[in-house]
Each structure stands twice: as structure tokens, then as C-alpha cells.
XYZ file of C-alpha atoms in Angstrom:
685
model
C 69.307 -127.141 -57.532
C 67.769 -129.529 -55.690
C 63.937 -129.451 -54.354
C 65.737 -129.861 -50.939
C 67.830 -126.428 -51.073
C 64.759 -124.560 -52.879
C 62.772 -125.493 -49.815
C 65.716 -124.636 -47.343
C 66.208 -121.142 -49.063
C 62.184 -120.570 -49.241
C 61.853 -121.322 -45.635
C 65.131 -118.896 -44.974
C 63.437 -115.927 -47.062
C 60.022 -116.207 -45.035
C 62.064 -116.066 -41.819
C 63.993 -112.890 -42.660
C 60.667 -111.492 -43.763
C 59.481 -112.166 -40.462
C 62.742 -110.523 -38.727
C 62.041 -107.220 -40.928
C 58.542 -106.921 -40.176
C 59.008 -107.458 -36.545
C 61.732 -105.167 -36.326
C 59.652 -102.173 -38.150
C 56.292 -102.764 -36.142
C 57.812 -103.107 -32.564
C 59.467 -99.615 -32.300
C 56.107 -98.261 -33.753
C 53.978 -99.820 -31.206
C 56.417 -99.030 -28.323
C 56.114 -95.360 -29.641
C 52.360 -95.550 -28.600
C 53.134 -95.458 -25.048
C 55.824 -92.215 -25.150
C 54.413 -90.185 -27.966
C 52.195 -87.544 -26.292
C 49.821 -85.121 -28.828
C 47.566 -82.689 -27.751
C 45.515 -82.828 -30.432
C 42.010 -84.074 -30.065
C 39.893 -86.269 -32.599
C 37.131 -88.414 -32.733
C 39.046 -91.742 -32.743
C 36.574 -94.932 -34.165
C 37.249 -98.100 -32.980
C 39.870 -100.366 -33.698
C 37.743 -102.562 -36.343
C 36.528 -99.747 -38.150
C 39.709 -97.535 -38.069
C 41.774 -100.871 -39.185
C 39.856 -100.730 -42.446
C 41.784 -97.785 -43.871
C 45.028 -100.094 -43.348
C 43.377 -102.507 -45.598
C 43.861 -100.203 -48.785
C 43.859 -103.141 -51.030
C 40.360 -103.374 -50.682
C 39.767 -100.527 -53.355
C 41.392 -102.522 -55.995
C 39.545 -105.919 -55.702
C 35.928 -106.704 -55.634
C 33.783 -106.632 -52.385
C 30.537 -106.414 -50.797
C 29.186 -104.979 -47.661
C 26.311 -106.138 -45.304
C 24.828 -104.022 -42.454
C 22.940 -104.587 -39.720
C 19.886 -102.958 -41.533
C 20.456 -105.081 -44.589
C 19.859 -108.403 -41.782
C 16.402 -106.777 -41.205
C 15.490 -106.842 -44.430
C 16.788 -110.101 -45.507
C 14.801 -111.420 -42.202
C 18.031 -113.708 -40.852
C 18.997 -114.571 -37.732
C 22.739 -116.016 -38.255
C 25.647 -115.144 -40.890
C 25.127 -118.343 -42.678
C 21.378 -117.040 -43.831
C 22.632 -113.839 -44.785
C 25.436 -114.803 -47.385
C 23.788 -116.693 -49.928
C 22.124 -113.636 -51.229
C 25.364 -112.356 -52.584
C 27.112 -113.142 -55.527
C 29.875 -115.831 -55.835
C 28.896 -117.158 -51.939
C 27.418 -120.608 -51.152
C 26.501 -121.724 -48.269
C 25.806 -125.505 -47.609
C 25.532 -127.915 -44.360
C 27.080 -130.971 -44.981
C 27.026 -134.444 -43.009
C 28.371 -132.874 -39.673
C 25.515 -130.416 -39.912
C 27.298 -127.479 -39.454
C 26.996 -124.481 -41.871
C 29.962 -123.820 -44.174
C 30.507 -121.102 -46.795
C 32.315 -121.130 -50.128
C 33.701 -118.449 -52.463
C 34.062 -118.917 -56.117
C 34.132 -122.789 -55.781
C 36.569 -122.820 -52.931
C 35.694 -124.403 -49.462
C 35.389 -122.539 -46.380
C 38.966 -123.497 -45.072
C 39.992 -121.413 -48.062
C 38.243 -118.606 -46.733
C 39.589 -116.386 -44.332
C 36.868 -115.219 -41.671
C 38.195 -112.351 -39.521
C 35.954 -110.860 -36.260
C 37.221 -107.418 -35.411
C 40.281 -108.352 -37.572
C 40.872 -111.352 -35.363
C 41.196 -114.952 -37.167
C 38.651 -117.374 -35.929
C 39.155 -120.045 -38.614
C 40.014 -123.470 -36.568
C 44.211 -124.028 -36.531
C 43.437 -127.648 -36.253
C 40.532 -127.704 -39.193
C 40.264 -124.228 -41.075
C 36.627 -124.431 -40.370
C 34.306 -122.210 -38.636
C 30.487 -122.923 -37.718
C 28.658 -119.786 -39.276
C 25.565 -120.377 -36.917
C 28.075 -119.403 -34.002
C 27.847 -116.171 -35.076
C 24.318 -114.447 -34.138
C 23.487 -111.046 -36.096
C 22.593 -109.222 -33.127
C 26.406 -109.140 -32.468
C 27.351 -107.738 -36.010
C 27.489 -104.425 -37.171
C 28.980 -104.639 -40.690
C 30.413 -107.511 -42.687
C 32.997 -106.652 -45.803
C 33.633 -109.605 -47.963
C 36.284 -109.077 -49.956
C 37.258 -111.407 -52.954
C 40.088 -111.498 -55.427
C 43.379 -111.346 -54.094
C 42.350 -109.380 -50.963
C 45.167 -108.010 -48.718
C 48.497 -109.391 -47.786
C 48.177 -107.697 -44.093
C 45.370 -110.424 -43.362
C 47.650 -113.419 -43.043
C 47.945 -117.161 -44.410
C 45.015 -118.492 -46.300
C 41.557 -116.642 -48.056
C 42.471 -118.058 -51.377
C 38.951 -117.695 -52.068
C 38.306 -114.654 -50.217
C 38.220 -113.108 -46.647
C 35.044 -112.198 -44.144
C 35.534 -109.221 -42.100
C 33.634 -108.937 -39.371
C 32.629 -105.740 -37.159
C 30.916 -106.282 -34.198
C 28.880 -103.744 -32.370
C 30.004 -100.908 -30.160
C 28.141 -98.446 -27.867
C 26.706 -95.343 -29.771
C 26.608 -91.876 -28.019
C 23.391 -92.125 -26.274
C 21.977 -95.117 -23.975
C 20.232 -97.661 -26.221
C 18.853 -101.138 -25.354
C 16.025 -103.726 -26.896
C 14.748 -106.981 -26.417
C 13.670 -109.466 -29.258
C 11.479 -112.634 -30.075
C 11.430 -114.735 -33.310
C 9.225 -117.398 -33.060
C 9.078 -119.940 -35.917
C 7.063 -122.989 -37.303
C 6.124 -125.223 -40.331
C 3.526 -127.353 -40.480
C 2.458 -131.119 -41.702
C -0.494 -132.315 -43.975
C -3.132 -131.788 -41.259
C -1.505 -127.826 -40.860
C -0.472 -129.260 -37.292
C 2.645 -127.188 -36.594
C 6.089 -129.067 -36.446
C 9.982 -127.910 -36.733
C 9.037 -125.080 -33.773
C 11.603 -123.047 -32.773
C 11.881 -119.697 -30.586
C 14.627 -117.390 -30.133
C 15.049 -114.690 -27.391
C 17.685 -111.699 -27.979
C 18.490 -108.588 -26.440
C 21.295 -105.700 -26.154
C 22.172 -102.886 -24.101
C 25.010 -100.102 -24.788
C 25.597 -96.750 -23.107
C 28.371 -94.095 -23.068
C 29.867 -92.336 -20.063
C 31.967 -90.132 -20.525
C 34.925 -91.694 -22.867
C 34.000 -95.197 -21.634
C 31.716 -97.189 -24.059
C 29.883 -100.189 -23.133
C 27.834 -102.632 -24.909
C 26.513 -106.045 -24.466
C 23.907 -108.647 -26.126
C 22.449 -112.299 -25.625
C 20.246 -114.433 -27.238
C 18.826 -118.107 -26.582
C 17.622 -120.553 -29.266
C 15.492 -123.133 -28.373
C 14.572 -125.252 -31.326
C 13.182 -128.833 -31.991
C 14.275 -128.909 -35.248
C 12.935 -127.676 -38.885
C 10.117 -129.015 -40.718
C 10.756 -131.100 -43.851
C 8.482 -129.987 -47.084
C 5.052 -131.828 -47.603
C 6.383 -133.345 -50.498
C 9.262 -135.094 -48.702
C 8.660 -138.891 -48.976
C 8.933 -141.421 -45.929
C 12.448 -143.377 -46.119
C 13.635 -145.964 -43.972
C 15.415 -143.468 -41.959
C 12.879 -140.374 -41.862
C 9.459 -140.050 -41.439
C 7.610 -136.623 -42.843
C 7.240 -133.875 -40.305
C 10.289 -132.392 -38.304
C 13.683 -133.264 -39.526
C 15.293 -136.083 -37.415
C 18.044 -134.780 -34.966
C 18.215 -131.372 -36.206
C 17.484 -129.898 -32.619
C 19.410 -126.983 -31.590
C 19.629 -125.708 -28.012
C 22.265 -123.071 -27.437
C 23.010 -119.162 -26.120
C 25.421 -116.782 -25.680
C 26.655 -113.401 -24.206
C 28.869 -110.901 -25.822
C 30.328 -107.754 -24.647
C 32.715 -105.133 -25.493
C 34.466 -102.200 -23.765
C 35.970 -99.271 -25.454
C 37.588 -96.199 -24.072
C 39.540 -93.438 -25.714
C 41.783 -90.461 -24.684
C 42.433 -86.929 -25.326
C 46.056 -88.204 -26.575
C 44.975 -90.064 -28.992
C 44.926 -94.048 -27.654
C 41.976 -96.090 -27.543
C 41.773 -99.369 -25.812
C 39.220 -101.838 -27.006
C 38.229 -105.081 -25.058
C 35.670 -107.743 -26.533
C 34.402 -111.010 -24.616
C 31.970 -113.525 -26.236
C 30.656 -116.856 -24.685
C 28.692 -119.509 -26.336
C 27.068 -122.865 -25.650
C 24.651 -125.247 -26.161
C 23.971 -128.634 -27.779
C 22.608 -129.588 -31.372
C 22.061 -132.645 -33.283
C 23.442 -133.454 -36.852
C 20.981 -134.732 -39.338
C 21.470 -138.275 -40.872
C 21.843 -138.650 -44.617
C 18.703 -140.380 -45.937
C 19.238 -141.497 -49.280
C 19.334 -144.778 -50.646
C 23.115 -144.994 -51.026
C 23.599 -144.400 -47.531
C 22.575 -148.009 -45.979
C 24.045 -147.233 -42.341
C 23.611 -143.418 -41.306
C 25.068 -141.913 -38.740
C 23.815 -140.724 -35.535
C 25.630 -137.766 -33.801
C 25.134 -135.076 -31.715
C 27.304 -132.585 -30.120
C 25.633 -132.887 -26.659
C 27.456 -129.915 -24.929
C 30.105 -127.522 -26.419
C 31.137 -124.188 -24.783
C 33.170 -121.679 -26.916
C 34.944 -118.600 -25.507
C 36.678 -115.637 -26.839
C 38.697 -112.982 -25.374
C 40.466 -110.035 -27.012
C 42.242 -106.661 -26.580
C 43.375 -104.258 -28.735
C 45.444 -100.872 -28.010
C 45.140 -98.301 -31.114
C 47.560 -95.161 -31.840
C 47.203 -92.570 -33.833
C 50.130 -90.175 -33.941
C 50.323 -87.035 -35.814
C 52.212 -84.492 -34.419
C 56.339 -84.534 -33.796
C 56.924 -86.515 -36.954
C 59.317 -86.257 -39.748
C 58.605 -83.707 -42.396
C 57.897 -86.554 -44.796
C 55.050 -88.445 -42.829
C 51.382 -87.024 -41.930
C 50.538 -89.618 -40.136
C 51.046 -92.991 -38.133
C 48.462 -95.487 -37.046
C 49.415 -98.469 -34.722
C 47.236 -101.182 -33.472
C 48.565 -104.087 -31.162
C 46.237 -106.919 -30.091
C 46.281 -109.940 -28.167
C 43.865 -112.611 -28.018
C 42.901 -116.331 -26.952
C 40.045 -118.631 -27.222
C 39.135 -121.812 -25.640
C 36.755 -124.709 -26.906
C 35.659 -127.813 -25.509
C 32.992 -130.313 -27.054
C 31.259 -133.670 -26.198
C 30.672 -135.460 -29.706
C 28.933 -138.741 -29.363
C 27.948 -141.279 -31.923
C 24.911 -143.454 -31.233
C 23.886 -146.936 -32.514
C 20.284 -146.189 -33.675
C 18.106 -143.032 -33.866
C 16.994 -143.641 -30.141
C 20.131 -141.788 -29.104
C 20.413 -143.849 -25.868
C 23.523 -146.455 -26.745
C 27.026 -144.585 -27.515
C 29.360 -146.404 -30.222
C 31.857 -143.781 -30.092
C 32.718 -141.065 -27.720
C 35.044 -137.702 -27.725
C 35.906 -134.973 -25.084
C 37.824 -132.145 -27.568
C 39.624 -129.235 -26.487
C 40.980 -126.227 -28.329
C 42.876 -123.527 -26.709
C 44.425 -120.891 -29.233
C 46.677 -117.555 -28.379
C 47.584 -115.030 -30.839
C 49.117 -111.708 -31.252
C 48.430 -109.276 -34.092
C 50.234 -105.723 -34.745
C 49.427 -103.403 -37.229
C 51.017 -100.394 -38.572
C 50.330 -97.805 -41.034
C 52.537 -94.862 -42.255
C 50.780 -92.134 -44.638
C 53.109 -89.952 -46.560
C 53.471 -87.481 -49.289
C 54.333 -90.602 -51.638
C 51.733 -92.995 -50.668
C 50.830 -95.252 -47.379
C 53.048 -97.773 -46.563
C 51.164 -101.050 -44.258
C 52.372 -103.577 -41.996
C 51.351 -106.617 -40.278
C 52.634 -109.641 -38.004
C 50.483 -112.170 -36.991
C 51.328 -115.012 -34.620
C 48.933 -117.694 -33.611
C 49.652 -121.059 -31.488
C 46.822 -123.824 -31.335
C 46.850 -126.995 -28.866
C 43.877 -129.474 -29.869
C 43.282 -132.293 -27.427
C 41.178 -135.273 -28.618
C 40.078 -137.877 -25.722
C 37.331 -140.708 -25.881
C 36.639 -144.459 -27.239
C 36.257 -145.315 -30.723
C 37.055 -148.812 -31.571
C 39.801 -148.372 -28.849
C 41.078 -145.425 -26.282
C 41.737 -142.305 -28.167
C 44.324 -139.726 -26.554
C 45.703 -137.508 -29.004
C 47.282 -134.164 -28.698
C 48.112 -131.676 -31.648
C 50.031 -128.741 -31.581
C 50.630 -125.710 -34.368
C 52.547 -122.385 -34.503
C 51.483 -120.399 -37.517
C 53.298 -117.021 -38.270
C 52.471 -114.501 -40.943
C 53.916 -111.122 -41.685
C 52.614 -108.678 -44.692
C 53.853 -105.277 -46.223
C 51.818 -103.244 -48.606
C 52.401 -100.259 -50.237
C 49.197 -98.035 -52.091
C 49.081 -94.740 -53.697
C 46.408 -92.399 -55.210
C 47.706 -90.600 -58.423
C 46.004 -87.721 -59.966
C 42.628 -88.808 -57.868
C 41.700 -91.071 -60.238
C 44.216 -93.928 -60.033
C 44.715 -96.219 -57.037
C 47.662 -98.633 -56.850
C 48.639 -101.370 -54.620
C 51.247 -103.967 -54.249
C 52.086 -106.131 -51.379
C 54.104 -109.035 -50.212
C 53.642 -111.532 -47.515
C 55.062 -114.555 -45.811
C 53.433 -117.544 -44.154
C 55.204 -120.006 -42.156
C 53.603 -123.169 -40.213
C 55.544 -125.040 -37.665
C 53.544 -128.537 -37.038
C 54.910 -128.995 -33.379
C 53.558 -132.146 -31.902
C 52.093 -135.532 -33.666
C 54.959 -135.757 -35.837
C 56.799 -138.536 -33.830
C 53.763 -140.954 -33.544
C 52.993 -140.206 -37.345
C 56.447 -140.558 -38.608
C 56.817 -136.924 -39.906
C 60.373 -136.474 -38.537
C 61.565 -138.684 -41.155
C 60.873 -135.965 -43.770
C 62.471 -132.835 -41.896
C 61.979 -130.404 -44.852
C 58.333 -130.625 -44.503
C 58.306 -129.656 -40.865
C 58.276 -126.120 -41.977
C 56.370 -125.174 -44.177
C 57.041 -121.754 -46.007
C 55.787 -119.224 -48.747
C 56.025 -116.103 -50.095
C 53.159 -114.222 -51.733
C 53.259 -111.335 -53.888
C 50.158 -109.169 -55.040
C 49.158 -105.920 -56.911
C 46.167 -104.041 -58.160
C 45.176 -101.101 -60.048
C 41.580 -99.153 -59.995
C 40.514 -96.274 -62.204
C 37.776 -94.214 -61.455
C 36.829 -92.075 -64.635
C 34.049 -90.454 -62.953
C 32.455 -90.019 -59.505
C 30.894 -93.088 -58.725
C 32.412 -95.472 -61.216
C 35.557 -97.941 -60.748
C 37.482 -100.404 -63.269
C 39.782 -102.466 -61.422
C 42.177 -105.560 -61.851
C 44.480 -107.389 -59.500
C 46.737 -110.709 -59.438
C 48.373 -112.189 -56.851
C 49.618 -115.374 -55.324
C 47.619 -116.880 -52.287
C 48.740 -120.005 -50.150
C 47.225 -122.135 -47.427
C 49.108 -124.587 -45.409
C 47.284 -128.179 -44.685
C 45.469 -127.859 -41.602
C 46.211 -130.322 -38.491
C 43.411 -132.290 -39.133
C 44.434 -132.727 -43.076
C 47.954 -133.646 -41.823
C 47.591 -136.082 -39.004
C 44.333 -137.680 -39.227
C 42.796 -137.195 -42.832
C 46.112 -138.962 -44.352
C 46.579 -142.609 -45.535
C 49.867 -144.359 -44.012
C 52.294 -146.191 -46.001
C 54.465 -148.467 -43.629
C 53.154 -146.236 -40.324
C 54.163 -142.970 -42.184
C 51.216 -140.790 -44.224
C 52.701 -139.202 -47.108
C 53.122 -135.381 -46.647
C 50.553 -132.900 -48.072
C 51.854 -129.580 -49.880
C 50.267 -126.333 -49.028
C 47.854 -125.290 -51.349
C 48.842 -122.034 -54.008
C 46.535 -120.346 -55.992
C 47.605 -117.766 -58.557
C 44.494 -115.388 -58.635
C 43.334 -112.839 -61.418
C 40.560 -110.574 -61.428
C 39.133 -107.720 -63.376
C 36.006 -105.832 -63.307
C 34.122 -102.582 -63.549
C 31.527 -100.976 -61.092
C 29.498 -97.571 -60.296
C 26.561 -95.700 -60.464
C 26.072 -94.135 -63.890
C 23.022 -92.544 -62.188
C 21.840 -91.970 -58.195
C 19.289 -94.375 -58.483
C 21.151 -97.297 -60.380
C 24.010 -99.640 -59.411
C 26.041 -101.974 -61.946
C 29.003 -104.360 -61.327
C 30.528 -106.914 -63.422
C 33.471 -108.794 -62.552
C 35.688 -111.709 -64.325
C 37.984 -113.902 -62.049
C 40.462 -116.610 -63.061
C 42.117 -119.194 -60.433
C 45.324 -121.289 -61.473
C 45.247 -123.584 -58.081
C 48.485 -126.058 -57.756
C 47.987 -129.026 -55.089
C 44.415 -128.348 -54.091
C 43.476 -130.255 -50.765
C 40.393 -132.310 -51.499
C 38.614 -135.046 -49.762
C 38.783 -138.720 -51.019
C 35.156 -139.819 -50.621
C 36.138 -143.632 -50.635
C 38.626 -143.562 -47.925
C 37.867 -140.071 -46.143
C 41.490 -139.180 -46.524
C 42.956 -135.763 -48.222
C 44.966 -135.436 -50.989
C 46.794 -133.018 -53.261
C 45.039 -132.369 -56.774
C 48.041 -131.414 -59.126
C 46.259 -128.425 -61.261
C 42.770 -127.033 -61.069
C 41.450 -124.108 -62.957
C 38.645 -121.724 -61.982
C 37.094 -118.985 -63.728
C 33.956 -117.229 -63.824
C 32.080 -113.927 -63.628
C 29.812 -112.227 -61.111
C 26.867 -109.565 -62.639
C 25.332 -107.396 -60.126
C 22.346 -104.634 -60.526
C 20.725 -102.617 -58.128
C 17.589 -100.052 -58.209
C 16.856 -97.739 -55.639
C 14.188 -94.611 -54.903
C 12.287 -93.008 -52.213
C 9.718 -96.131 -52.288
C 11.657 -98.848 -52.826
C 14.773 -101.014 -54.072
C 15.486 -103.830 -56.404
C 18.806 -105.713 -56.799
C 19.628 -108.805 -58.491
C 22.991 -110.874 -58.941
C 23.927 -113.693 -61.202
C 27.362 -115.993 -61.016
C 28.825 -118.319 -63.492
C 31.232 -120.692 -62.072
C 33.633 -123.321 -63.416
C 36.046 -125.255 -61.266
C 37.627 -128.478 -62.407
C 40.686 -130.324 -62.670
C 43.387 -130.024 -65.470
C 44.081 -133.029 -67.712
C 41.756 -135.479 -65.991
C 38.446 -136.370 -68.235
C 37.284 -138.217 -65.599
C 37.151 -135.717 -63.149
C 36.461 -132.313 -65.415
C 33.827 -130.698 -62.662
C 34.882 -130.416 -58.961
C 31.916 -131.603 -56.751
C 29.138 -129.174 -54.990
C 30.314 -126.300 -57.495
C 27.229 -125.231 -59.205
C 27.663 -123.641 -62.298
C 25.025 -120.958 -62.553
C 22.845 -119.511 -59.312
C 21.631 -116.105 -59.031
C 19.751 -114.125 -56.271
C 16.982 -111.299 -56.631
C 15.387 -109.006 -53.650
C 12.631 -106.435 -54.054
C 11.445 -103.985 -50.923
C 9.125 -101.358 -50.768
C 7.934 -98.203 -48.487
C 4.289 -98.239 -47.816
C 2.561 -95.695 -45.859
C 2.193 -95.832 -42.215
C 6.073 -96.908 -41.624
C 5.096 -100.506 -43.261
C 7.315 -102.146 -45.477
C 7.186 -105.310 -47.870
C 10.306 -107.722 -49.478
C 10.433 -110.618 -50.630
C 13.456 -112.354 -52.715
C 14.526 -115.642 -54.715
C 17.674 -117.567 -54.857
C 18.374 -120.173 -57.840
C 21.196 -122.810 -57.530
C 21.898 -125.006 -60.428
C 22.567 -128.295 -60.556
C 25.711 -129.845 -58.465
C 27.646 -133.046 -59.117
C 28.418 -135.529 -56.252
C 30.740 -137.866 -56.600
C 30.301 -141.022 -54.241
C 33.717 -142.476 -54.701
C 37.130 -140.807 -54.961
C 35.477 -137.444 -56.510
C 35.559 -138.944 -59.824
C 32.781 -138.924 -62.339
C 32.055 -142.300 -63.170
C 28.849 -143.015 -64.655
C 27.579 -145.339 -62.257
C 28.933 -143.484 -59.000
C 28.035 -139.550 -60.271
C 24.733 -138.119 -58.672
C 23.382 -135.224 -59.497
C 21.855 -132.757 -56.775
C 18.999 -131.187 -58.271
C 18.375 -127.314 -59.142
C 16.510 -125.384 -56.849
C 14.735 -122.111 -56.604
C 13.506 -120.650 -53.124
C 11.083 -117.817 -52.573
C 10.657 -116.159 -49.600
C 8.799 -112.650 -48.368
C 7.755 -110.664 -45.118
C 6.411 -107.462 -44.014
C 7.942 -105.001 -41.107
C 5.858 -102.234 -39.221
C 7.523 -99.665 -37.019
C 5.108 -98.453 -34.501
C 5.911 -95.390 -32.591
C 9.591 -96.074 -33.407
C 9.906 -98.258 -30.388
C 8.009 -101.227 -31.435
C 8.932 -103.374 -34.602
C 6.719 -106.244 -35.829
C 7.612 -108.590 -38.407
C 6.193 -111.568 -40.265
C 7.804 -113.933 -42.787
C 7.462 -116.818 -44.721
C 10.672 -118.887 -45.815
C 10.472 -121.035 -48.766
C 6.900 -119.838 -49.706
C 6.269 -122.638 -52.131
C 7.172 -125.426 -49.913
C 10.160 -126.510 -52.515
C 11.964 -129.743 -51.564
C 15.900 -129.163 -52.069
C 19.266 -130.264 -51.121
C 22.234 -128.213 -50.616
C 24.304 -131.696 -50.052
C 23.139 -135.216 -51.410
C 20.441 -137.019 -49.057
C 20.255 -133.820 -46.613
C 17.283 -131.899 -47.245
C 16.838 -128.416 -45.833
C 13.724 -126.674 -44.574
C 10.209 -126.846 -46.127
C 7.823 -123.856 -45.662
C 8.621 -122.162 -42.419
C 6.717 -119.192 -40.809
C 8.166 -116.797 -38.651
C 6.800 -113.949 -36.283
C 9.419 -111.041 -34.963
C 9.336 -108.645 -32.369
C 11.705 -106.131 -31.383
C 11.158 -103.204 -28.904
C 13.393 -100.510 -28.151
C 13.499 -99.545 -24.462
C 15.574 -96.443 -25.245
């Protein structure tokens, strides 16, 4: 059988599976408008309710962070919170944005969901974690291993499922202030910043309204005192690290007595920020780049229905959710001639528009739970500006995903999950300019992804689990049309990334005061898409193997808690002695935290994070002796105290990087030194 025939059969199979899922979900969605049930119940929000639909999370490793955890950590953004969890690394590259990695996979291989809606950019598959204020977030669930087929394409490394805040049963309101600063050798404050935040929520009859906002004004961050002046950076405040941005989040939720709920969520953020230039001796021509203005807006509307009456005898309950969403993003990005930021060398105006549809269905019966999903996502990106010549490019894509998942509990001790997903990508525009019409079999990328998992609970609070499955990610438009080398005017095609994921572990609480967890994982990856650092173009690496382990322990009592986790990671190309270790994948990392409750509503807490050495390959991502650079390991400690006054006023003081350690997450991009933070939050109600 020829390769062309196999591709066509694969594509046809995916399309037939999508048609089947559409036929299954559309009648159920229509039923939500005609089914009448007299039963009343406490219907939680779509984002919380839908977690029950993702039943495969019982057979994979996962971590949960709540709004209370954010306070304990003393963090203000998602990027600051995630590195404390096992297997997760956050680093800032040359563009200044914060990107997360799961078990060595880059952020474009991590699926990010906001109230179950995918927010990864269809153009680049990236998302800046600094743009999600924690004031908006109630809960974060991080799923590793195979995760669920219901989430759609991507997520080779894992899934971040973010649940936004909703109004409670009573009126709530509050305002907060966070002031931060470093210092120089003379004790003069440097890298000063201030953040204002507030929220308001109320419930009127069956209507819940919640809104939150924040504004950040930062002149940048302060470098460690040990930093030595270079040609491009003086001691003190990091060059071009300022941020000035703000945003407003609002949600509306309504439920009626017939079991139907409506939820609307909107989010608008905007501002400007700089991208600190590299300062290493290997970089003789640093880039002075700024995002001189951006506006991101998102609007989601969801309907959720729970049906319990009038069903056939074999069905116990039907849950159906439908959501439509859209987003608009515009930015002005400039590159300047020098650090005066006056003369523009390059100028771009970038606009992204995305519209999508999400359908979820869940049927519960005596023989198990059957869940299905259908996701469609259409994206348009327009880039205008001036580089060496005028630029006016437009890119379009349509992505479709469908998933079918079955789960069953046996003898109250065993959970079994099996699923199948179909993922398709249609690059709609840009192919004529780049000659892709000469390769029609690559215009539609299609993959089928099976998965299975099992969990055994030998006693209450303990779990032994294992899972395996296939995950895929189609190349982004950026990788297809911009970061590819042309041959006779035609760029060679990129193949979709394919990973077979294997995971097994055990976790539980043998005693109420102790939690233990251990997980091992192996990923067999084909056609991993990596960046070639010489040409800044992308390429498929034929075969990559990733394996490792994660260990976690937590102790808790009435007076405090202690947690510790360790991660070992190995990610290397198969059969290539010159590139045995992939860059920016630390082999060893651990984190630990301690919190204690003192008399008088006083809590003290602190923690430390260690990241082992990392390789940086300055040419072709290949470890030649004269081009390999090791990013030094680092250990960062912070500590703080929180005081609650009369249940309304909360005061906090924290020191980040107490010992003022010089460290880099990426080569030649130093991170903040010792920073002092004073926090205040007042609950009006």
C-alpha cells in the first residue's frame, strides 16, 4: 500500500469519526431545549460540572492548585505558581513571555484550557502565562500522562484546565495592593512595581455576577547584586523589563428550576511591555524589542443541561454542554536600533481572530459512563508592517477534533477508561504563496488517537494507576509557513508530532496526616518539531525518547504542613550521539515548602526550588564541544508571613530569592535578584 493511499484512508477515517460524533451530540443538544424536568437540584457551573465528564483523570497523574494555594505561595500570576509542582518547568525565552513545560515538552505541546475552552494560539500554539491574573482563577487542574481524548488535539505533555471564579451565595467584594522592589549596593530601591486588584460578586435570586480587575505598573525587575556589568547591561534594574498592563474579567451565571444553566464569561486585557535583550558574550547583536501596545479580548457563552427524568430504563442521567467562543487579539511589535528605543528597525501590527464551538455529552448508565466531545476552531492571523521590505501576510486554519470515551467502575475498587479521538487540521490560506498546492496530500493532516487507563484503589485514600495512549499535535501555522526553509520556493512539509505515552504510578494517604506519590513515565515520540538555532527554522526530529520519575510527599497537621517533590527527566534523540540530550531539559529538579500556623491568625511560610544544569546548543541544537553551553543549576528560596486582622484585612510580607542568587532560566537572560513584597487585601464584605 502506497503512502499516499494510507494518508487518504487515515483522512477518511477521521472525517467519518467526526460525522459520527456530530450525529451523536447534536440530538442531545437539541434535547436540552425540549426536555422538561420538574426536579430541582444544585447545578454547579459548567466548568466545575464538566470535570465529571473528563473521567479519565482518575487513571492519570494530576495536581490541583486552588486560590488558597496561591496565597500560600505568594504569587500573582500562573507563571509564578506552576514551577512548584513536580514535572513542570517555567522559563522565559528571548521574547520575554513565560512558557511552561511538562516533562520536557514545550508549551506548544501543552494544552491550556480556560473554563474548558482552548486558549493556545492556533497560529503558534503558544500562550503567555503572565496574561492570566490569579485574581480571576478559582482552581487549576494539571493533568499529565495521556489525559483525556475529550480535550481535543495537542496536549502531548499534559493539560492545564483553569476554572475561573464565580460569585458565591452571598455578596463579596475586596481590594488588594502588592508593592515590590529590589535594591542596589547602596540599598536604593530598584525594579519597583505596584499592582492593584479588586473583585466584586453577588447572587440575586438565580443570577450570579462576578467581576475582577487588576492593573500592573512595573519599571522592571532588579538584578542580583552579584551581577557584573556587561556591554549591554548595567547593574540595577533589568533593561527593557518593564510591564504596564491591566485587565477586567466578568462572568454571569443563571440556572432555572428545569435544570438548565447559562454561563457567559468575558475577559479584556491590554498594555505594553519590553523584551529584555540577551547579554551573553555569544550575542554581539542583542535585539531591542518591545510590544508597544496589545489588547486581548475573549467572550465565551455556554449552556448546560442535566436530564434525569423521562429517560429509557438503562439510562440514569444525561449531561449536555454546548459552548461558543471567540477571541480577538491585536498588538504592535517593534524592534529598535539600540537601547534608546527611538529608531524603529522593524514594525509589525498583528491581529488574531478565533471563533470556535465546543459540544460535550455524557450518558450515565448501569454499564458505565459514555462521554463524547466535538470541537471546531477557526483562526485568522494578519501581519502587516515593515521588515527589510513591506509585509502583508494572512494565514487561516480550521481545526476539528472529536473524542469518544468510556469509563466504568468495577467492584468499587477499579476504574477503567478507554477512548478514541480524531484530529484534523486544514491550513486554508498561505499555501499558494508557499507552493503547498504542489503537495495536496499534506493539505489536510489527520490522526486517530486511542487511549486506555486503569486505576485500582486497594483501600480508602490509595490508588495504583497505569495508562497508555497516542497523542498528536499538528504543526502550527507559524511552523508551517514562517519557520520553514524554502527549497526552490517551496518549503518542505512538516509532519504532525506523534507520541505514545506510557505512565504508571501509585499515590495515597496511608494516614490522614501523610500523602505519598510516585509516578514513572515514558514517551516514544516521532517527528518532534524543534527549532534549528542556526537558521531559526523548524524541523522534524525523527525519533525522541523521554522517560523519568516524579516523587512527592506531603505532611499536614493542625499547626502546619510540609511538602516536597522531586523530578528526574531524560529527553534525548534516538540514534544521534551528537544530540543525546535535548536543550533546556534539566535532569534533576525538586521543590519544597513549609507553612506554620502561629497564634493570633499569623501564618509563616517559605520554600525552595532547585533546577539542575541544562544544555544550550548554539548551533543546530547539536552538542558539539565548542558550541555547547551549560546553563548553571540554581536553588532559589523565598519566605513570607501573612496576618489576618478581624477577618477582613489581610497583610503579607514576602522576600523572593532571599539569598540574592544569580540565575538564568535561559542562556544570557538573567532573572530577578532579591525582591521584597508588601501585600494588602481588604474584604469589604
